[in-house]
Amino acid sequence: MQIYADNAATTRMSAAAIESMIQTTQNTYGNPSSLYTIGQVAKEELEEARAEIAAIINAEPREIIFTSGGSEADNQALLSAAMIGKKKGKKHIISSMFEHHAILHTLNKLEKNGFTVTLLPVHENGIIRIDELADAIREDTCLVTIMTANNEIGTIQPIAEIGKLCREKGVIFHTDAVQAVGHLPIDVKAQNIDMLSASAHKFHGPKGVGFLYAKKGIVLSSLIEGGAQERGKRAGTENLPGIVSMTTALKEAVDKMDSANAHKTKIRDYLIKGLSQIPHSALNGDAKNRLSGNINFSFEGIEGESLLILLDQRGISASSGSACTSGALDPSHVLLAIGRIHDVAHGSLRLSIGDEITMEEADYIIEAVKEVVAYLRSFSPVWRDLMSGKKEFILK
Ligand SMILES: *Cc1c(COP(=O)(O)O)cnc(C)c1O
């Protein structure tokens, strides 16, 4: 059996997204900046895509700019809000401890340039508290950036409440919604979102394309200088096949969002129940307030990397934290942020399921994980110490 359970790292392109990429590549090869007909046709397709994406998140077309993906959108959002703040003498930024590295590393860069950053705790359930955000907002706060849903543990933040609070305080609110767009309903007006990042390859579109929404009036700084594309805010000939294909994928994802979420939630809860039977294990993050596709467990006394390799041998593609941290020795900052100690965080497994998953596959996964965890424990020195009482169990 082959089961792809790493949709939080990337997704397989849908057939319609591939078809739309081929069609655009073959037929609409003109440069949207050119004045002759095939250029103008490309320009029309580009603007149609922009309008369609804008409509899906309840924004205006002029509020959308296309980027090379989620990381670029995150970088541009943060650097732009920082520039706006700096002009007003406001150099304080609030974020959370478990953001994606595209956010955290950009914040590090801003700190080196004189900004002060407050990272809110995300607590055991992986969710920030509104009262703690309210307390953290200062006179000189120029930006709050909190992700909509976490890529490792799937927990969903109270975005509308954060947006409302930021609007009342006059602070720009950005959300990294890369894991949410196409999976959860987004309405930038109703949720008072000022800036939002998205990436096509997390909703069955192509890699290397995404978008940044920035509310009218927010002046973006460009990361890439050159031509006047994207209203002068992102130079470079537009990736039209990628953009059109992303739009196809997003429309499709939104159309089937409710049924996909209902199905995935059922399988997710079944997997959580099944994996909970493994002794000395624990689910990471809130059990209900999480993405329908996310299951993240810690198993005491084992190494996540070995678990992944043995699961791969059984045809299961999964992850042990985020794709960026796999291979590194440091345990996931997300698991540490929810209070897992190093040893426990190391023995973690993230399954991120797609809507094609079946109940039979879920059973196969549960059996495989049970067997592999038992096998790894059978020769783990840490497990031996735990069993002999030399070390104390952390997970019940
Ligand atoms: C994948 C991801 C990103 C990065 O997006 P890319 O398109 O791969 O650059 C940023 N934030 C989150 C939450 C992600 O899951």
JSON list of C-alpha atoms in Angstrom, two decimals, residues 106-241:
[
{"chain": "A", "resi": 106, "resn": "THR", "atom": "CA", "xyz": [12.28, 37.51, 9.11]},
{"chain": "A", "resi": 107, "resn": "LEU", "atom": "CA", "xyz": [11.51, 38.71, 12.65]},
{"chain": "A", "resi": 108, "resn": "ASN", "atom": "CA", "xyz": [15.12, 37.90, 13.63]},
{"chain": "A", "resi": 109, "resn": "LYS", "atom": "CA", "xyz": [16.30, 40.06, 10.76]},
{"chain": "A", "resi": 110, "resn": "LEU", "atom": "CA", "xyz": [14.04, 42.91, 11.90]},
{"chain": "A", "resi": 111, "resn": "GLU", "atom": "CA", "xyz": [15.33, 42.59, 15.47]},
{"chain": "A", "resi": 112, "resn": "LYS", "atom": "CA", "xyz": [18.86, 43.07, 14.16]},
{"chain": "A", "resi": 113, "resn": "ASN", "atom": "CA", "xyz": [17.55, 46.25, 12.55]},
{"chain": "A", "resi": 114, "resn": "GLY", "atom": "CA", "xyz": [16.25, 47.80, 15.75]},
{"chain": "A", "resi": 115, "resn": "PHE", "atom": "CA", "xyz": [12.77, 46.28, 16.06]},
{"chain": "A", "resi": 116, "resn": "THR", "atom": "CA", "xyz": [11.55, 44.66, 19.27]},
{"chain": "A", "resi": 117, "resn": "VAL", "atom": "CA", "xyz": [9.61, 41.41, 18.96]},
{"chain": "A", "resi": 118, "resn": "THR", "atom": "CA", "xyz": [7.24, 39.84, 21.49]},
{"chain": "A", "resi": 119, "resn": "LEU", "atom": "CA", "xyz": [6.47, 36.15, 20.86]},
{"chain": "A", "resi": 120, "resn": "LEU", "atom": "CA", "xyz": [3.24, 35.07, 22.52]},
{"chain": "A", "resi": 121, "resn": "PRO", "atom": "CA", "xyz": [3.10, 31.62, 24.13]},
{"chain": "A", "resi": 122, "resn": "VAL", "atom": "CA", "xyz": [0.80, 29.11, 22.48]},
{"chain": "A", "resi": 123, "resn": "HIS", "atom": "CA", "xyz": [0.13, 27.02, 25.60]},
{"chain": "A", "resi": 124, "resn": "GLU", "atom": "CA", "xyz": [-0.38, 23.29, 25.82]},
{"chain": "A", "resi": 125, "resn": "ASN", "atom": "CA", "xyz": [-3.28, 23.27, 23.36]},
{"chain": "A", "resi": 126, "resn": "GLY", "atom": "CA", "xyz": [-1.32, 25.20, 20.70]},
{"chain": "A", "resi": 127, "resn": "ILE", "atom": "CA", "xyz": [-3.56, 28.27, 20.72]},
{"chain": "A", "resi": 128, "resn": "ILE", "atom": "CA", "xyz": [-2.75, 31.85, 21.70]},
{"chain": "A", "resi": 129, "resn": "ARG", "atom": "CA", "xyz": [-4.88, 33.70, 24.26]},
{"chain": "A", "resi": 130, "resn": "ILE", "atom": "CA", "xyz": [-6.62, 36.91, 23.27]},
{"chain": "A", "resi": 131, "resn": "ASP", "atom": "CA", "xyz": [-6.14, 38.51, 26.69]},
{"chain": "A", "resi": 132, "resn": "GLU", "atom": "CA", "xyz": [-2.40, 37.90, 26.43]},
{"chain": "A", "resi": 133, "resn": "LEU", "atom": "CA", "xyz": [-2.37, 39.49, 22.98]},
{"chain": "A", "resi": 134, "resn": "ALA", "atom": "CA", "xyz": [-4.33, 42.49, 24.31]},
{"chain": "A", "resi": 135, "resn": "ASP", "atom": "CA", "xyz": [-1.79, 42.89, 27.14]},
{"chain": "A", "resi": 136, "resn": "ALA", "atom": "CA", "xyz": [1.14, 42.69, 24.72]},
{"chain": "A", "resi": 137, "resn": "ILE", "atom": "CA", "xyz": [-0.08, 45.45, 22.38]},
{"chain": "A", "resi": 138, "resn": "ARG", "atom": "CA", "xyz": [1.80, 48.71, 23.08]},
{"chain": "A", "resi": 139, "resn": "GLU", "atom": "CA", "xyz": [1.69, 52.30, 21.83]},
{"chain": "A", "resi": 140, "resn": "ASP", "atom": "CA", "xyz": [4.57, 51.50, 19.49]},
{"chain": "A", "resi": 141, "resn": "THR", "atom": "CA", "xyz": [3.24, 48.18, 18.15]},
{"chain": "A", "resi": 142, "resn": "CYS", "atom": "CA", "xyz": [3.18, 48.33, 14.35]},
{"chain": "A", "resi": 143, "resn": "LEU", "atom": "CA", "xyz": [2.29, 44.73, 13.50]},
{"chain": "A", "resi": 144, "resn": "VAL", "atom": "CA", "xyz": [0.68, 41.59, 14.85]},
{"chain": "A", "resi": 145, "resn": "THR", "atom": "CA", "xyz": [1.47, 38.47, 12.81]},
{"chain": "A", "resi": 146, "resn": "ILE", "atom": "CA", "xyz": [-0.18, 35.22, 13.88]},
{"chain": "A", "resi": 147, "resn": "MET", "atom": "CA", "xyz": [-0.62, 32.21, 11.63]},
{"chain": "A", "resi": 148, "resn": "THR", "atom": "CA", "xyz": [-4.16, 31.01, 10.86]},
{"chain": "A", "resi": 149, "resn": "ALA", "atom": "CA", "xyz": [-3.34, 27.31, 11.28]},
{"chain": "A", "resi": 150, "resn": "ASN", "atom": "CA", "xyz": [-0.10, 25.71, 12.34]},
{"chain": "A", "resi": 151, "resn": "ASN", "atom": "CA", "xyz": [1.76, 23.55, 9.84]},
{"chain": "A", "resi": 152, "resn": "GLU", "atom": "CA", "xyz": [3.01, 21.00, 12.38]},
{"chain": "A", "resi": 153, "resn": "ILE", "atom": "CA", "xyz": [0.19, 20.50, 14.86]},
{"chain": "A", "resi": 154, "resn": "GLY", "atom": "CA", "xyz": [-2.68, 21.95, 12.84]},
{"chain": "A", "resi": 155, "resn": "THR", "atom": "CA", "xyz": [-4.15, 24.10, 15.58]},
{"chain": "A", "resi": 156, "resn": "ILE", "atom": "CA", "xyz": [-6.38, 26.95, 14.43]},
{"chain": "A", "resi": 157, "resn": "GLN", "atom": "CA", "xyz": [-6.04, 30.42, 15.96]},
{"chain": "A", "resi": 158, "resn": "PRO", "atom": "CA", "xyz": [-8.96, 32.76, 16.81]},
{"chain": "A", "resi": 159, "resn": "ILE", "atom": "CA", "xyz": [-8.30, 34.88, 13.72]},
{"chain": "A", "resi": 160, "resn": "ALA", "atom": "CA", "xyz": [-11.49, 36.95, 13.74]},
{"chain": "A", "resi": 161, "resn": "GLU", "atom": "CA", "xyz": [-10.97, 37.90, 17.39]},
{"chain": "A", "resi": 162, "resn": "ILE", "atom": "CA", "xyz": [-7.33, 38.81, 16.75]},
{"chain": "A", "resi": 163, "resn": "GLY", "atom": "CA", "xyz": [-8.42, 40.86, 13.75]},
{"chain": "A", "resi": 164, "resn": "LYS", "atom": "CA", "xyz": [-11.09, 42.69, 15.71]},
{"chain": "A", "resi": 165, "resn": "LEU", "atom": "CA", "xyz": [-8.68, 43.56, 18.51]},
{"chain": "A", "resi": 166, "resn": "CYS", "atom": "CA", "xyz": [-5.97, 44.76, 16.11]},
{"chain": "A", "resi": 167, "resn": "ARG", "atom": "CA", "xyz": [-8.48, 46.89, 14.21]},
{"chain": "A", "resi": 168, "resn": "GLU", "atom": "CA", "xyz": [-9.65, 48.53, 17.46]},
{"chain": "A", "resi": 169, "resn": "LYS", "atom": "CA", "xyz": [-6.04, 49.25, 18.43]},
{"chain": "A", "resi": 170, "resn": "GLY", "atom": "CA", "xyz": [-5.06, 50.47, 14.97]},
{"chain": "A", "resi": 171, "resn": "VAL", "atom": "CA", "xyz": [-2.38, 47.82, 14.53]},
{"chain": "A", "resi": 172, "resn": "ILE", "atom": "CA", "xyz": [-1.76, 46.04, 11.21]},
{"chain": "A", "resi": 173, "resn": "PHE", "atom": "CA", "xyz": [-2.73, 42.36, 11.39]},
{"chain": "A", "resi": 174, "resn": "HIS", "atom": "CA", "xyz": [-0.99, 39.86, 9.12]},
{"chain": "A", "resi": 175, "resn": "THR", "atom": "CA", "xyz": [-1.73, 36.15, 9.08]},
{"chain": "A", "resi": 176, "resn": "ASP", "atom": "CA", "xyz": [0.30, 33.37, 7.50]},
{"chain": "A", "resi": 177, "resn": "ALA", "atom": "CA", "xyz": [-2.68, 31.44, 6.14]},
{"chain": "A", "resi": 178, "resn": "VAL", "atom": "CA", "xyz": [-0.65, 29.03, 4.04]},
{"chain": "A", "resi": 179, "resn": "GLN", "atom": "CA", "xyz": [-2.12, 25.99, 5.80]},
{"chain": "A", "resi": 180, "resn": "ALA", "atom": "CA", "xyz": [-5.61, 27.47, 5.83]},
{"chain": "A", "resi": 181, "resn": "VAL", "atom": "CA", "xyz": [-6.35, 28.85, 2.37]},
{"chain": "A", "resi": 182, "resn": "GLY", "atom": "CA", "xyz": [-8.32, 26.22, 0.45]},
{"chain": "A", "resi": 183, "resn": "HIS", "atom": "CA", "xyz": [-8.94, 24.31, 3.69]},
{"chain": "A", "resi": 184, "resn": "LEU", "atom": "CA", "xyz": [-10.82, 26.77, 5.90]},
{"chain": "A", "resi": 185, "resn": "PRO", "atom": "CA", "xyz": [-13.24, 29.57, 4.96]},
{"chain": "A", "resi": 186, "resn": "ILE", "atom": "CA", "xyz": [-11.43, 32.93, 4.78]},
{"chain": "A", "resi": 187, "resn": "ASP", "atom": "CA", "xyz": [-13.13, 36.32, 4.64]},
{"chain": "A", "resi": 188, "resn": "VAL", "atom": "CA", "xyz": [-10.59, 39.11, 5.06]},
{"chain": "A", "resi": 189, "resn": "LYS", "atom": "CA", "xyz": [-13.31, 41.71, 5.63]},
{"chain": "A", "resi": 190, "resn": "ALA", "atom": "CA", "xyz": [-15.33, 39.79, 8.20]},
{"chain": "A", "resi": 191, "resn": "GLN", "atom": "CA", "xyz": [-12.16, 38.64, 9.98]},
{"chain": "A", "resi": 192, "resn": "ASN", "atom": "CA", "xyz": [-10.49, 42.09, 9.85]},
{"chain": "A", "resi": 193, "resn": "ILE", "atom": "CA", "xyz": [-7.36, 40.71, 8.22]},
{"chain": "A", "resi": 194, "resn": "ASP", "atom": "CA", "xyz": [-5.03, 43.40, 6.84]},
{"chain": "A", "resi": 195, "resn": "MET", "atom": "CA", "xyz": [-2.48, 41.11, 5.21]},
{"chain": "A", "resi": 196, "resn": "LEU", "atom": "CA", "xyz": [-2.52, 37.40, 4.38]},
{"chain": "A", "resi": 197, "resn": "SER", "atom": "CA", "xyz": [-0.05, 34.96, 2.82]},
{"chain": "A", "resi": 198, "resn": "ALA", "atom": "CA", "xyz": [-0.97, 31.89, 0.78]},
{"chain": "A", "resi": 199, "resn": "SER", "atom": "CA", "xyz": [0.82, 29.24, -1.25]},
{"chain": "A", "resi": 200, "resn": "ALA", "atom": "CA", "xyz": [-0.56, 27.14, -4.11]},
{"chain": "A", "resi": 201, "resn": "HIS", "atom": "CA", "xyz": [1.29, 23.89, -3.36]},
{"chain": "A", "resi": 202, "resn": "LYS", "atom": "CA", "xyz": [-0.53, 23.51, -0.05]},
{"chain": "A", "resi": 203, "resn": "PHE", "atom": "CA", "xyz": [-3.91, 23.26, -1.82]},
{"chain": "A", "resi": 204, "resn": "HIS", "atom": "CA", "xyz": [-3.09, 20.96, -4.75]},
{"chain": "A", "resi": 205, "resn": "GLY", "atom": "CA", "xyz": [-1.69, 23.72, -6.95]},
{"chain": "A", "resi": 206, "resn": "PRO", "atom": "CA", "xyz": [1.85, 24.03, -8.30]},
{"chain": "A", "resi": 207, "resn": "LYS", "atom": "CA", "xyz": [4.98, 24.77, -6.26]},
{"chain": "A", "resi": 208, "resn": "GLY", "atom": "CA", "xyz": [6.68, 28.14, -6.54]},
{"chain": "A", "resi": 209, "resn": "VAL", "atom": "CA", "xyz": [3.58, 30.33, -6.70]},
{"chain": "A", "resi": 210, "resn": "GLY", "atom": "CA", "xyz": [1.45, 32.03, -4.09]},
{"chain": "A", "resi": 211, "resn": "PHE", "atom": "CA", "xyz": [-0.08, 35.37, -3.24]},
{"chain": "A", "resi": 212, "resn": "LEU", "atom": "CA", "xyz": [-0.07, 38.16, -0.73]},
{"chain": "A", "resi": 213, "resn": "TYR", "atom": "CA", "xyz": [-3.24, 40.02, 0.14]},
{"chain": "A", "resi": 214, "resn": "ALA", "atom": "CA", "xyz": [-2.67, 43.54, 1.46]},
{"chain": "A", "resi": 215, "resn": "LYS", "atom": "CA", "xyz": [-5.63, 45.74, 2.33]},
{"chain": "A", "resi": 216, "resn": "LYS", "atom": "CA", "xyz": [-6.02, 48.93, 0.31]},
{"chain": "A", "resi": 217, "resn": "GLY", "atom": "CA", "xyz": [-3.94, 51.70, 1.87]},
{"chain": "A", "resi": 218, "resn": "ILE", "atom": "CA", "xyz": [-1.14, 49.43, 3.09]},
{"chain": "A", "resi": 219, "resn": "VAL", "atom": "CA", "xyz": [1.92, 50.43, 1.11]},
{"chain": "A", "resi": 220, "resn": "LEU", "atom": "CA", "xyz": [3.99, 47.39, 0.23]},
{"chain": "A", "resi": 221, "resn": "SER", "atom": "CA", "xyz": [7.77, 47.49, -0.02]},
{"chain": "A", "resi": 222, "resn": "SER", "atom": "CA", "xyz": [9.14, 45.41, -2.87]},
{"chain": "A", "resi": 223, "resn": "LEU", "atom": "CA", "xyz": [11.63, 42.64, -2.26]},
{"chain": "A", "resi": 224, "resn": "ILE", "atom": "CA", "xyz": [12.46, 42.42, -5.97]},
{"chain": "A", "resi": 225, "resn": "GLU", "atom": "CA", "xyz": [13.28, 45.54, -7.97]},
{"chain": "A", "resi": 226, "resn": "GLY", "atom": "CA", "xyz": [12.93, 45.71, -11.73]},
{"chain": "A", "resi": 227, "resn": "GLY", "atom": "CA", "xyz": [9.92, 46.13, -13.99]},
{"chain": "A", "resi": 228, "resn": "ALA", "atom": "CA", "xyz": [6.58, 47.59, -12.98]},
{"chain": "A", "resi": 229, "resn": "GLN", "atom": "CA", "xyz": [4.71, 44.27, -12.71]},
{"chain": "A", "resi": 230, "resn": "GLU", "atom": "CA", "xyz": [2.26, 43.80, -9.80]},
{"chain": "A", "resi": 231, "resn": "ARG", "atom": "CA", "xyz": [1.76, 47.57, -9.53]},
{"chain": "A", "resi": 232, "resn": "GLY", "atom": "CA", "xyz": [5.47, 48.03, -8.99]},
{"chain": "A", "resi": 233, "resn": "LYS", "atom": "CA", "xyz": [5.52, 45.89, -5.86]},
{"chain": "A", "resi": 234, "resn": "ARG", "atom": "CA", "xyz": [6.96, 42.68, -7.29]},
{"chain": "A", "resi": 235, "resn": "ALA", "atom": "CA", "xyz": [9.14, 42.91, -10.38]},
{"chain": "A", "resi": 236, "resn": "GLY", "atom": "CA", "xyz": [9.62, 40.05, -12.82]},
{"chain": "A", "resi": 237, "resn": "THR", "atom": "CA", "xyz": [7.57, 38.58, -15.67]},
{"chain": "A", "resi": 238, "resn": "GLU", "atom": "CA", "xyz": [4.52, 36.97, -14.14]},
{"chain": "A", "resi": 239, "resn": "ASN", "atom": "CA", "xyz": [4.41, 33.18, -13.75]},
{"chain": "A", "resi": 240, "resn": "LEU", "atom": "CA", "xyz": [1.13, 32.99, -15.65]},
{"chain": "A", "resi": 241, "resn": "PRO", "atom": "CA", "xyz": [0.87, 29.17, -15.95]}
]
